[in-house]
Coordinates of C-alpha atoms in Angstrom, one line a residue:
M274 CA 0.0 0.0 0.0
I275 CA 1.3 3.4 -0.9
R276 CA 1.9 5.5 2.2
I277 CA 1.8 9.3 2.3
C278 CA 3.9 11.1 4.9
L279 CA 3.5 14.7 5.8
I280 CA 6.8 16.4 5.9
L281 CA 6.8 19.7 7.8
F282 CA 9.3 22.5 7.1
S283 CA 10.2 25.1 9.6
L284 CA 13.1 27.5 10.2
P285 CA 15.4 26.1 11.2
F286 CA 13.7 22.7 11.7
I287 CA 12.6 20.0 9.3
F288 CA 10.7 17.1 10.8
S289 CA 8.1 14.4 10.1
Y290 CA 4.9 14.6 12.0
G291 CA 3.1 11.3 11.2
C292 CA 2.1 9.1 8.4
R293 CA -1.2 7.7 7.1
S294 CA -2.3 5.3 4.5
E295 CA -4.6 6.3 1.7
S296 CA -7.3 4.4 3.3
T297 CA -7.3 6.5 6.5
P298 CA -10.9 7.6 7.1
E299 CA -11.9 11.2 6.7
P300 CA -12.4 13.2 9.9
Q301 CA -15.1 11.8 12.2
Q302 CA -16.0 9.1 9.6
L303 CA -14.5 6.6 12.0
E304 CA -16.6 3.5 11.4
T305 CA -19.6 2.3 9.4
K306 CA -22.8 3.2 11.1
I307 CA -24.7 0.0 12.1
E308 CA -27.8 -0.5 14.1
R309 CA -27.0 -1.7 17.6
S310 CA -28.3 -1.3 21.1
T311 CA -26.7 -0.3 24.4
K312 CA -27.9 0.5 27.9
I313 CA -25.1 3.0 28.5
S314 CA -26.1 6.6 28.4
F315 CA -24.8 9.9 29.9
E316 CA -27.0 13.0 30.3
E317 CA -25.4 16.4 30.4
K318 CA -26.1 18.3 33.7
T319 CA -23.9 21.3 33.1
A320 CA -26.7 23.7 32.6
P321 CA -28.6 22.8 35.8
S322 CA -25.3 22.6 37.7
T323 CA -24.9 26.4 37.0
I324 CA -21.1 25.8 36.6
E325 CA -19.6 28.3 34.2
F326 CA -15.9 27.7 34.0
I327 CA -13.8 27.8 30.9
P328 CA -10.1 26.7 31.1
R329 CA -8.0 28.8 28.7
N330 CA -4.9 28.0 26.8
G331 CA -4.0 31.5 25.4
Q332 CA -4.5 30.6 21.8
E333 CA -5.6 34.1 21.0
S334 CA -2.1 35.4 21.5
G335 CA -0.9 33.6 18.4
N336 CA 2.2 32.1 20.0
Y337 CA 1.6 28.5 18.8
S338 CA 3.5 27.2 21.8
I339 CA 3.5 23.6 22.9
L340 CA 2.3 24.9 26.2
E341 CA -1.1 25.5 24.6
S342 CA -1.6 21.9 23.7
L343 CA -1.8 20.3 27.1
G344 CA -5.0 21.8 28.6
T345 CA -6.2 21.2 32.1
G346 CA -7.5 18.4 34.3
V347 CA -10.3 18.2 36.8
G348 CA -10.6 16.7 40.3
I349 CA -13.5 15.3 42.4
C350 CA -13.5 15.2 46.2
D351 CA -15.7 16.0 49.1
Y352 CA -13.6 18.8 50.5
D353 CA -16.0 20.0 53.2
L354 CA -17.2 16.4 54.2
D355 CA -20.9 17.2 53.8
G356 CA -21.4 13.9 52.0
K357 CA -21.6 15.4 48.5
F358 CA -18.8 15.4 45.9
D359 CA -17.4 18.8 44.8
I360 CA -15.3 19.7 41.7
L361 CA -11.9 21.4 41.5
A362 CA -10.6 22.6 38.1
P363 CA -7.4 24.5 37.2
G364 CA -7.9 27.5 34.9
G365 CA -5.0 27.1 32.5
G366 CA -3.4 30.4 31.4
Q367 CA -2.7 33.0 28.8
F368 CA 0.3 35.1 27.6
D369 CA 1.3 38.6 28.2
E370 CA 2.6 41.0 25.4
A371 CA 6.1 39.6 25.8
G372 CA 4.9 36.0 25.3
T373 CA 5.4 35.0 28.9
P374 CA 2.8 32.6 30.3
I375 CA 0.6 33.8 33.1
G376 CA -2.0 31.9 35.1
L377 CA -5.7 32.1 35.5
E378 CA -7.8 31.3 38.6
T379 CA -8.6 27.9 39.8
G380 CA -12.3 26.9 40.1
L381 CA -13.9 25.2 43.1
F382 CA -17.5 24.2 42.9
R383 CA -19.3 23.0 46.0
Q384 CA -22.2 20.7 45.4
I385 CA -25.4 21.9 46.9
G386 CA -27.5 19.0 45.8
D387 CA -29.9 18.0 43.0
W388 CA -27.1 18.6 40.4
K389 CA -26.6 22.2 41.5
F390 CA -23.1 23.6 42.4
A391 CA -22.0 26.9 43.8
G392 CA -18.7 28.7 43.1
A393 CA -16.6 28.4 46.2
A394 CA -13.0 29.3 45.3
D395 CA -13.1 32.8 46.9
V396 CA -14.7 31.8 50.2
A397 CA -12.6 28.7 50.4
G398 CA -9.4 30.7 50.1
L399 CA -8.1 29.5 46.7
T400 CA -5.8 32.2 45.4
N401 CA -5.3 33.2 41.7
E402 CA -2.4 31.2 40.4
S403 CA 0.5 33.2 39.1
F404 CA 1.6 30.3 36.8
Y405 CA 0.0 28.6 33.8
S406 CA -1.8 25.6 35.4
H407 CA -2.5 22.1 34.2
G408 CA -3.1 19.4 36.8
V409 CA -5.0 18.8 40.1
V410 CA -3.6 16.2 42.5
I411 CA -5.8 15.5 45.6
G412 CA -4.9 13.5 48.7
D413 CA -4.9 13.6 52.5
W414 CA -1.1 14.1 52.9
N415 CA -1.4 15.0 56.6
S416 CA -3.8 12.2 57.5
D417 CA -6.3 14.5 59.2
G418 CA -9.4 13.2 57.3
F419 CA -9.7 16.2 54.9
S420 CA -8.7 16.3 51.3
D421 CA -5.7 18.5 50.5
C422 CA -4.7 19.4 46.9
L423 CA -1.9 20.5 44.6
I424 CA -2.2 22.5 41.4
T425 CA 0.6 21.8 38.9
G426 CA 1.7 23.7 35.9
Y427 CA 4.4 25.5 34.0
H428 CA 7.3 26.0 36.5
G429 CA 4.7 26.4 39.2
I430 CA 3.1 24.4 42.0
V431 CA 0.7 25.5 44.7
A432 CA -0.2 23.4 47.7
Y433 CA -3.5 23.9 49.5
E434 CA -4.0 22.4 53.0
N435 CA -7.6 21.7 53.9
C436 CA -8.4 23.5 57.2
G437 CA -11.4 21.3 57.9
D438 CA -13.8 24.3 58.1
G439 CA -14.6 24.6 54.4
T440 CA -11.5 26.7 53.6
F441 CA -7.9 26.0 52.4
E442 CA -4.6 27.5 53.4
E443 CA -1.9 28.0 50.8
I444 CA 1.2 26.4 52.3
T445 CA 3.5 25.8 49.3
D446 CA 6.6 27.2 51.0
L447 CA 6.0 25.4 54.3
L448 CA 5.4 22.1 52.5
G449 CA 8.6 22.4 50.7
I450 CA 7.5 21.2 47.3
H451 CA 9.1 23.7 44.9
P452 CA 8.7 23.8 41.2
Q453 CA 11.9 22.7 39.3
A454 CA 10.4 22.0 35.9
W455 CA 7.3 22.0 33.8
S456 CA 5.0 19.8 35.9
T457 CA 2.0 18.1 34.4
S458 CA 0.3 15.2 36.3
G459 CA 1.0 13.8 39.8
A460 CA 0.0 10.8 41.9
F461 CA 0.0 10.4 45.7
G462 CA 1.0 7.0 47.1
D463 CA 2.7 5.7 50.2
F464 CA 5.8 4.4 48.4
D465 CA 7.8 3.6 51.5
N466 CA 4.8 2.2 53.4
D467 CA 5.2 4.5 56.5
G468 CA 1.5 5.4 56.6
F469 CA 1.9 8.8 54.9
L470 CA 1.4 9.8 51.3
D471 CA 4.4 10.6 49.1
L472 CA 4.1 12.3 45.8
Y473 CA 5.3 11.3 42.3
L474 CA 5.4 14.4 40.1
V475 CA 5.5 14.1 36.3
N476 CA 7.6 16.6 34.3
Y477 CA 7.3 17.3 30.6
V478 CA 9.9 19.1 28.4
D479 CA 12.3 22.0 28.5
W480 CA 10.1 24.6 26.7
R481 CA 10.7 28.3 27.3
P482 CA 9.3 31.4 25.5
E483 CA 12.7 32.0 24.0
L484 CA 12.7 28.4 22.6
N485 CA 9.3 28.8 21.0
H486 CA 10.3 27.4 17.6
E487 CA 8.3 28.2 14.5
C488 CA 6.9 25.1 12.8
I489 CA 4.9 25.0 9.6
V490 CA 2.0 22.5 9.0
R491 CA 0.1 22.4 5.8
G492 CA 1.3 25.9 4.9
H493 CA 0.4 27.3 8.3
R494 CA 2.3 28.0 11.5
D495 CA 1.3 25.5 14.1
V496 CA 2.3 24.0 17.5
C497 CA 5.7 22.2 17.4
P498 CA 5.7 18.6 18.4
P499 CA 7.5 17.3 21.6
G500 CA 10.4 16.0 19.5
Q501 CA 11.6 19.5 19.2
Y502 CA 12.3 19.8 23.0
T503 CA 14.5 18.1 25.6
A504 CA 12.8 15.8 28.1
T505 CA 12.9 16.7 31.8
T506 CA 13.0 14.2 34.7
D507 CA 10.2 13.3 37.0
Q508 CA 10.5 13.7 40.7
I509 CA 9.5 11.9 43.9
W510 CA 8.7 14.0 47.0
W511 CA 8.8 12.1 50.3
N512 CA 6.5 12.9 53.2
Q513 CA 8.4 13.6 56.3
K514 CA 5.3 13.2 58.6
D515 CA 5.9 16.7 60.0
G516 CA 4.1 18.8 57.4
T517 CA 7.1 18.9 55.0
F518 CA 8.3 17.0 51.9
I519 CA 11.8 16.4 50.6
E520 CA 12.8 15.5 47.1
S521 CA 14.8 12.3 46.3
T522 CA 14.4 10.8 42.9
V523 CA 17.3 9.2 41.1
D524 CA 18.4 7.3 44.2
H525 CA 15.0 5.6 44.3
G526 CA 15.3 4.2 40.8
V527 CA 13.5 6.9 38.6
L528 CA 15.1 7.2 35.2
E529 CA 16.1 10.5 33.7
G530 CA 14.0 12.1 31.0
G531 CA 10.6 10.9 29.9
K532 CA 8.4 13.7 28.6
G533 CA 5.6 12.6 31.0
L534 CA 2.0 13.5 30.8
A535 CA 0.2 11.1 33.2
V536 CA 1.0 8.8 36.1
L537 CA -0.9 6.2 38.1
S538 CA 0.0 4.7 41.4
G539 CA -1.4 1.4 42.7
D540 CA -0.6 -2.2 43.4
I541 CA 0.0 -3.2 39.7
D542 CA 1.8 -6.5 40.4
L543 CA -0.3 -7.5 43.4
D544 CA 2.6 -7.8 45.8
G545 CA 1.2 -5.5 48.4
D546 CA 3.1 -2.2 47.7
V547 CA 2.4 0.8 45.5
D548 CA 3.9 0.7 42.0
L549 CA 3.9 3.4 39.3
Y550 CA 3.0 3.6 35.6
V551 CA 4.0 6.7 33.7
A552 CA 2.6 7.7 30.3
N553 CA 5.2 9.5 28.2
D554 CA 4.8 11.6 25.1
T555 CA 6.7 10.0 22.1
T556 CA 9.1 8.2 24.5
P557 CA 8.6 4.7 26.0
N558 CA 6.1 4.5 28.9
R559 CA 7.6 3.4 32.2
L560 CA 6.4 0.8 34.7
Y561 CA 8.1 1.1 38.1
F562 CA 7.8 -1.8 40.4
N563 CA 8.3 -1.1 44.1
N564 CA 10.6 -3.3 46.2
G565 CA 8.4 -2.5 49.3
V566 CA 10.5 0.2 50.8
G567 CA 10.3 2.9 48.1
V568 CA 13.0 1.8 45.7
F569 CA 11.7 1.3 42.2
E570 CA 12.9 -0.8 39.3
E571 CA 11.8 0.2 35.8
Q572 CA 10.3 -2.8 34.0
G573 CA 8.3 -1.3 31.1
L574 CA 10.0 -3.1 28.3
V575 CA 10.2 -6.4 30.2
S576 CA 6.6 -6.2 31.3
G577 CA 5.3 -5.4 27.8
T578 CA 3.9 -2.0 28.7
S579 CA 6.4 0.5 27.3
L580 CA 5.6 0.4 23.6
G581 CA 2.6 0.2 21.3
M582 CA 1.3 -2.6 19.0
N583 CA 4.0 -1.9 16.4
A584 CA 6.8 -2.0 19.1
E585 CA 7.3 1.8 18.9
A586 CA 7.0 4.5 21.5
E587 CA 3.7 6.4 21.2
G588 CA 2.3 9.7 22.2
S589 CA 0.6 8.6 25.5
M590 CA -1.6 10.9 27.5
G591 CA -4.0 9.1 29.8
V592 CA -3.7 6.0 32.0
E593 CA -5.9 3.6 33.9
L594 CA -5.6 0.4 36.0
A595 CA -8.4 -2.1 36.0
D596 CA -9.3 -5.8 35.5
F597 CA -11.3 -5.7 32.3
N598 CA -11.6 -9.4 31.6
Q599 CA -12.3 -10.3 35.3
D600 CA -9.5 -12.8 35.7
L601 CA -8.2 -11.2 38.9
I602 CA -5.0 -10.0 37.1
P603 CA -4.5 -6.2 36.7
D604 CA -4.7 -4.7 33.2
L605 CA -3.4 -1.3 32.1
W606 CA -5.1 1.1 29.6
V607 CA -3.5 4.0 27.8
S608 CA -5.0 6.7 25.6
N609 CA -2.7 7.7 22.7
Y610 CA -2.1 10.1 19.8
E611 CA -3.6 9.8 16.3
N612 CA -2.3 7.1 13.9
Q613 CA -1.8 5.0 17.0
S614 CA -4.2 2.6 18.7
F615 CA -5.3 3.2 22.3
A616 CA -3.5 0.5 24.2
L617 CA -5.0 -2.2 26.3
Y618 CA -2.3 -4.1 28.0
Q619 CA -3.9 -7.3 29.4
G620 CA -2.3 -8.9 32.4
Q621 CA -1.1 -12.4 31.7
A622 CA 0.4 -12.8 35.1
P623 CA 1.1 -10.2 37.8
G624 CA 3.6 -7.8 36.2
I625 CA 3.5 -9.4 32.7
F626 CA 1.2 -7.9 30.0
Q627 CA 0.2 -8.3 26.4
H628 CA -1.0 -5.6 24.0
V629 CA -4.5 -6.8 23.0
S630 CA -6.2 -3.7 21.5
D631 CA -6.6 -5.4 18.1
V632 CA -8.2 -8.7 19.3
T633 CA -10.5 -6.9 21.8
G634 CA -12.0 -4.5 19.3
I635 CA -10.3 -1.3 20.4
T636 CA -8.7 -0.7 17.1
A637 CA -12.0 -0.9 15.2
V638 CA -12.7 2.8 15.9
G639 CA -9.8 3.9 13.6
K640 CA -6.8 5.9 14.4
V641 CA -7.8 9.5 14.0
Y642 CA -8.4 10.2 17.7
V643 CA -6.0 12.1 20.0
G644 CA -6.9 10.7 23.4
F645 CA -6.5 12.4 26.7
G646 CA -8.5 11.9 29.9
T647 CA -9.8 8.3 30.3
A648 CA -11.2 6.0 33.0
S649 CA -12.7 2.6 33.6
L650 CA -16.2 2.5 35.0
D651 CA -19.0 0.0 35.1
A652 CA -21.4 2.3 33.6
D653 CA -24.3 -0.1 33.2
L654 CA -23.6 -2.1 36.5
D655 CA -23.4 -5.4 34.6
G656 CA -20.2 -6.3 36.5
D657 CA -17.4 -5.6 34.0
E658 CA -15.6 -2.3 33.4
D659 CA -16.4 -0.1 30.5
I660 CA -14.1 2.7 29.3
F661 CA -14.7 6.5 28.8
A662 CA -12.1 8.5 26.9
T663 CA -12.2 12.2 25.9
N664 CA -10.4 13.4 22.8
G665 CA -9.2 16.5 21.1
H666 CA -6.4 17.5 18.8
V667 CA -3.3 19.4 19.8
M668 CA -2.6 20.9 16.3
Y669 CA -4.6 23.8 15.0
H670 CA -4.2 22.6 11.4
A671 CA -4.5 18.9 11.8
R672 CA -4.4 16.8 8.7
N673 CA -6.5 13.7 9.5
T674 CA -9.2 15.1 11.7
E675 CA -10.7 18.1 13.3
I676 CA -9.3 19.8 16.5
H677 CA -12.7 19.1 18.2
Q678 CA -13.3 15.3 18.4
L679 CA -15.9 12.9 19.6
P680 CA -15.4 11.1 22.9
L681 CA -15.2 7.3 23.0
I682 CA -17.3 5.1 25.2
F683 CA -16.3 1.5 25.0
E684 CA -18.9 -1.0 26.3
N685 CA -17.3 -4.1 27.6
Q686 CA -19.0 -7.1 26.1
A687 CA -17.4 -10.2 27.7
G688 CA -13.9 -8.9 27.2
R689 CA -14.5 -7.3 23.8
F690 CA -15.2 -3.6 23.4
E691 CA -17.5 -1.7 21.1
N692 CA -17.7 2.1 20.9
V693 CA -21.3 3.1 21.7
A694 CA -20.7 6.8 22.1
D695 CA -23.1 7.7 19.2
Q696 CA -26.0 6.2 21.2
A697 CA -24.9 7.4 24.7
G698 CA -26.4 10.9 24.7
D699 CA -26.0 14.3 23.3
Y700 CA -22.6 15.0 24.8
A701 CA -21.1 11.8 23.5
S702 CA -22.4 12.6 20.0
S703 CA -20.8 16.0 19.9
P704 CA -17.1 16.9 19.2
H705 CA -15.1 18.7 21.9
M706 CA -11.6 19.7 22.7
G707 CA -11.4 17.3 25.6
R708 CA -8.6 17.0 28.1
G709 CA -9.2 16.0 31.7
L710 CA -11.7 13.4 32.9
S711 CA -12.7 12.4 36.4
V712 CA -15.2 9.8 37.8
G713 CA -17.4 10.1 40.9
D714 CA -21.0 9.4 41.9
F715 CA -22.5 12.9 42.3
N716 CA -26.1 11.9 43.1
Q717 CA -25.2 8.8 45.1
D718 CA -27.3 6.3 43.1
G719 CA -24.5 3.8 42.8
K720 CA -23.7 4.6 39.2
P721 CA -20.4 6.5 38.5
D722 CA -20.9 9.9 36.8
V723 CA -18.3 11.9 34.9
V724 CA -16.9 15.4 34.8
I725 CA -14.8 16.5 31.8
S726 CA -12.6 19.6 31.2
H727 CA -12.1 21.1 27.8
T728 CA -9.8 23.7 26.3
N729 CA -11.5 27.0 25.7
E730 CA -14.9 25.4 26.4
N731 CA -17.0 25.1 29.6
I732 CA -16.3 22.0 31.7
S733 CA -19.1 19.3 31.4
V734 CA -20.9 17.4 34.2
L735 CA -22.4 14.2 33.0
Q736 CA -25.0 12.1 34.9
N737 CA -24.7 8.3 34.3
A738 CA -28.3 7.7 33.0
S739 CA -27.6 4.1 31.9
I740 CA -30.3 1.5 32.2
T741 CA -29.2 -1.0 34.8
D742 CA -30.7 -4.4 35.5
G743 CA -28.3 -5.0 38.4
H744 CA -27.4 -3.1 41.5
G745 CA -24.3 -1.3 42.7
I746 CA -22.0 -1.5 45.7
T747 CA -19.9 1.6 46.5
V748 CA -16.9 1.2 48.7
Q749 CA -14.7 3.8 50.3
L750 CA -11.7 2.7 52.4
I751 CA -10.1 4.5 55.3
G752 CA -6.7 3.4 56.3
R753 CA -5.2 3.4 59.8
D754 CA -2.0 1.5 59.7
S755 CA -2.1 2.0 55.9
N756 CA -2.2 5.6 54.5
R757 CA -5.5 7.2 55.2
D758 CA -6.6 7.3 51.6
A759 CA -5.8 3.6 51.3
I760 CA -4.0 4.1 48.0
G761 CA -2.5 0.7 47.0
S762 CA -5.4 -1.3 48.4
V763 CA -7.1 -4.0 46.3
V764 CA -10.7 -5.0 46.8
I765 CA -12.2 -8.2 45.4
A766 CA -16.0 -8.6 45.5
R767 CA -17.6 -12.1 45.2
A768 CA -21.2 -13.2 45.1
I769 CA -21.8 -15.6 48.0
N770 CA -22.7 -19.1 46.9
Q771 CA -22.7 -18.0 43.2
P772 CA -19.6 -19.4 41.6
D773 CA -20.9 -18.7 38.1
I774 CA -20.7 -14.9 38.8
A775 CA -17.2 -13.7 38.1
P776 CA -15.4 -12.0 41.0
K777 CA -14.7 -8.2 40.5
M778 CA -11.4 -6.6 41.3
R779 CA -11.0 -2.9 41.9
F780 CA -8.0 -0.8 42.8
V781 CA -7.6 2.2 45.0
R782 CA -5.1 4.2 43.0
G783 CA -3.6 7.7 43.0
G784 CA -3.4 9.9 39.9
G785 CA -4.7 8.2 36.7
S786 CA -6.6 9.7 33.7
Y787 CA -4.9 12.9 32.5
L788 CA -4.0 15.8 34.8
S789 CA -7.0 14.7 37.0
T790 CA -8.0 13.0 40.2
H791 CA -11.0 10.6 40.6
A792 CA -13.3 10.5 43.6
P793 CA -11.9 8.2 46.3
R794 CA -14.5 5.4 45.9
L795 CA -14.8 2.0 44.1
Y796 CA -17.9 0.9 42.2
F797 CA -19.1 -2.7 41.7
G798 CA -22.1 -4.0 39.7
F799 CA -23.9 -7.2 40.4
P800 CA -27.0 -8.9 38.9
A801 CA -30.3 -8.1 40.7
V802 CA -30.6 -11.7 41.9
I803 CA -27.5 -11.4 44.0
K804 CA -28.4 -10.7 47.6
E805 CA -25.1 -11.0 49.5
I806 CA -21.6 -10.2 48.6
T807 CA -18.3 -10.6 50.3
L808 CA -15.5 -8.0 50.0
E809 CA -11.9 -9.1 50.4
I810 CA -9.8 -6.1 51.2
R811 CA -6.0 -6.2 50.8
W812 CA -4.5 -3.2 52.6
P813 CA -1.0 -1.8 51.9
S814 CA -0.2 -2.5 55.5
G815 CA -0.3 -6.2 54.6
K816 CA -3.6 -7.0 56.4
V817 CA -6.3 -8.8 54.6
E818 CA -9.9 -8.4 55.8
S819 CA -13.2 -9.9 54.6
I820 CA -16.6 -8.4 55.2
H821 CA -20.2 -9.2 54.0
V822 CA -22.4 -6.6 52.5
G823 CA -25.9 -6.6 51.1
R824 CA -27.2 -5.3 47.8
S825 CA -27.2 -1.6 46.8
E826 CA -25.0 -0.5 49.7
F827 CA -22.5 2.3 50.3
V828 CA -19.7 0.8 52.4
R829 CA -17.3 3.1 54.2
Y830 CA -14.9 0.7 55.9
I831 CA -12.1 1.6 58.3
E832 CA -9.0 -0.5 58.5
K833 CA -8.7 -2.4 61.8
H834 CA -5.6 -1.9 63.9

C-alpha cells in the first residue's frame, strides 16, 4: 500500500509529524454506522449545575506554543465532608505581550444537591495562580481526614492544605514542594509504606518562551511537536510526617527524561506495595515496580507496557488500572495520539502484560483520535468495566481530523469492546476539545458519573443515565496502619454461593486519567438476583480483611488496627 507522509518544514527545523495510508478515514468518519443497542447513556447536567468555568490556553495570543496543547484536568472530592462530591478545576493560562505565560484562577464548585453547584473558590481561600496551570492532585497528605490538593503547571506548583472548616490555606513554601520543571500530572501514594502519602510528580519538556520554535504545518504555522524539545526528569517527593516533603528521585530508581503527561499509582503486580505507571509523550512509557520500601525498578520493556502494538514509542496521554476481563489479574489502559491505537495491556500474570487492542475490538474505531482523559467505570452495572475517553487534537491545522473530536465510550462485552458513544447521549455525540476526565457518583445512586474539562470550552458534568438491571456496591476505604486514603489497596468482590458470577477486582489508585483525580470510591455492579456479597480487602499494611455486604449499599470501611 502506498503511504503518504506529511513532511513539515520550519526554520530552522525539518521534521516528520506522522504518516497515514490512503485508506485512512476522513475526519469523524470513523466506522460504518450500524444498528445496535446499548444501555449505556450519559446525560449532560452542566446547565442545571450552573457551573460556568472555561479553562483557557492562550490561543488568542498567536504564540503557537506547545504549552497551549496540554490543557487542564479536573478533580473530584468531598472537600467539606458534607457527603456530596465537589469539583476542583485548574484554569490554565494565557500570555502577556512579551509572550510570557501567566496563570488564570482555579475553580472550586461546591455541590449543593440535585445537580446544583455553587462557586466556592473565593470563600474557600483558593488564590489566583501566578503560573499557567494544568493538573490537580488530591490526597490527604497530613492524615487528618480532609482532602488537600496540589495544582501543577508550567514551572509552578501551589499546595492547599484543607483546614477542615470549608477553607484552604496556601502552604506551598511550608510544605517544601518547589517547582523545578514544567510539571503536568501527579500521583500520591505511600511508596515507603510508612503510613503517609508521598508524591510522584511528572515533568514534561524544557520549553521556554525564547525556545518557541516556528513550525509549519500544511502551509500554516502550528504547534511544534514534543520531539523539538529536551525531556525533563520526573520527581519523587517524600512525606516527612511533620508537614514537609523532601525530594529524592534518582536514588530511588527513577530514570532520567521521559516527557511525562500522566502517572498512576497502585498495586500493579499484586505484591502489596504501591507501584507506578507513567505515560510519556513520544518516548517509552515506564512501569516502576516497588521493592516494598520505596526503591523502584523500571520494567516497562520487560513487562510489555512501554511500547505500542508496532513496538514503537507512542504519544501517550491518559492511563488507567483495571481488571477488564475479570481474571483477577490487573490490566493497564492508555490513551494515545492519532495514527496509534489506544493501548489495552492485558495482564497475563502479575507484572506481565500483552497488547490486545486489536483482538479486543479497540482498534476498530480507527486511528484519528487524539486521546486524553480516560477512565474505567462499570457504567451499566453489569459487572465488567467499560471505558470512557475524551479526545481533542493538539494541532490547530491537523491533517487527518478536526481539532474538536468525539469522545469514545467502549462498552465491555465479555472482554471485547464496542464504541457506543453515538448512542450514549447528546454530549457523546458532539465533538469537543477534551482534556481532563474524572469519575465520581454525584447523586449517590451507585452509578459512576463523569466530569470533563475542555480547552476554551466550559467543563461538562455528566450524569450516568444508563439503564441498569443490576445493583451497585460503592466502597470507600479509610486506612489506619495504611495511608488514610488507602491508595494501593485491592478489593475483590464475590457473590456468595454463586460461583458462576465472576469476581470483580477494583484498585484504590492515585493519579490516573490525565491531569486529573478521581473521587476516592470504588464501584461494583452485580445482577439483581445477588443478595449477599463478600468483600476481600487487601491493605497496603499487609492486612487482609473480609466483610459481608448486602445489595445496593454504600460501604465506608475503616481498617482495623
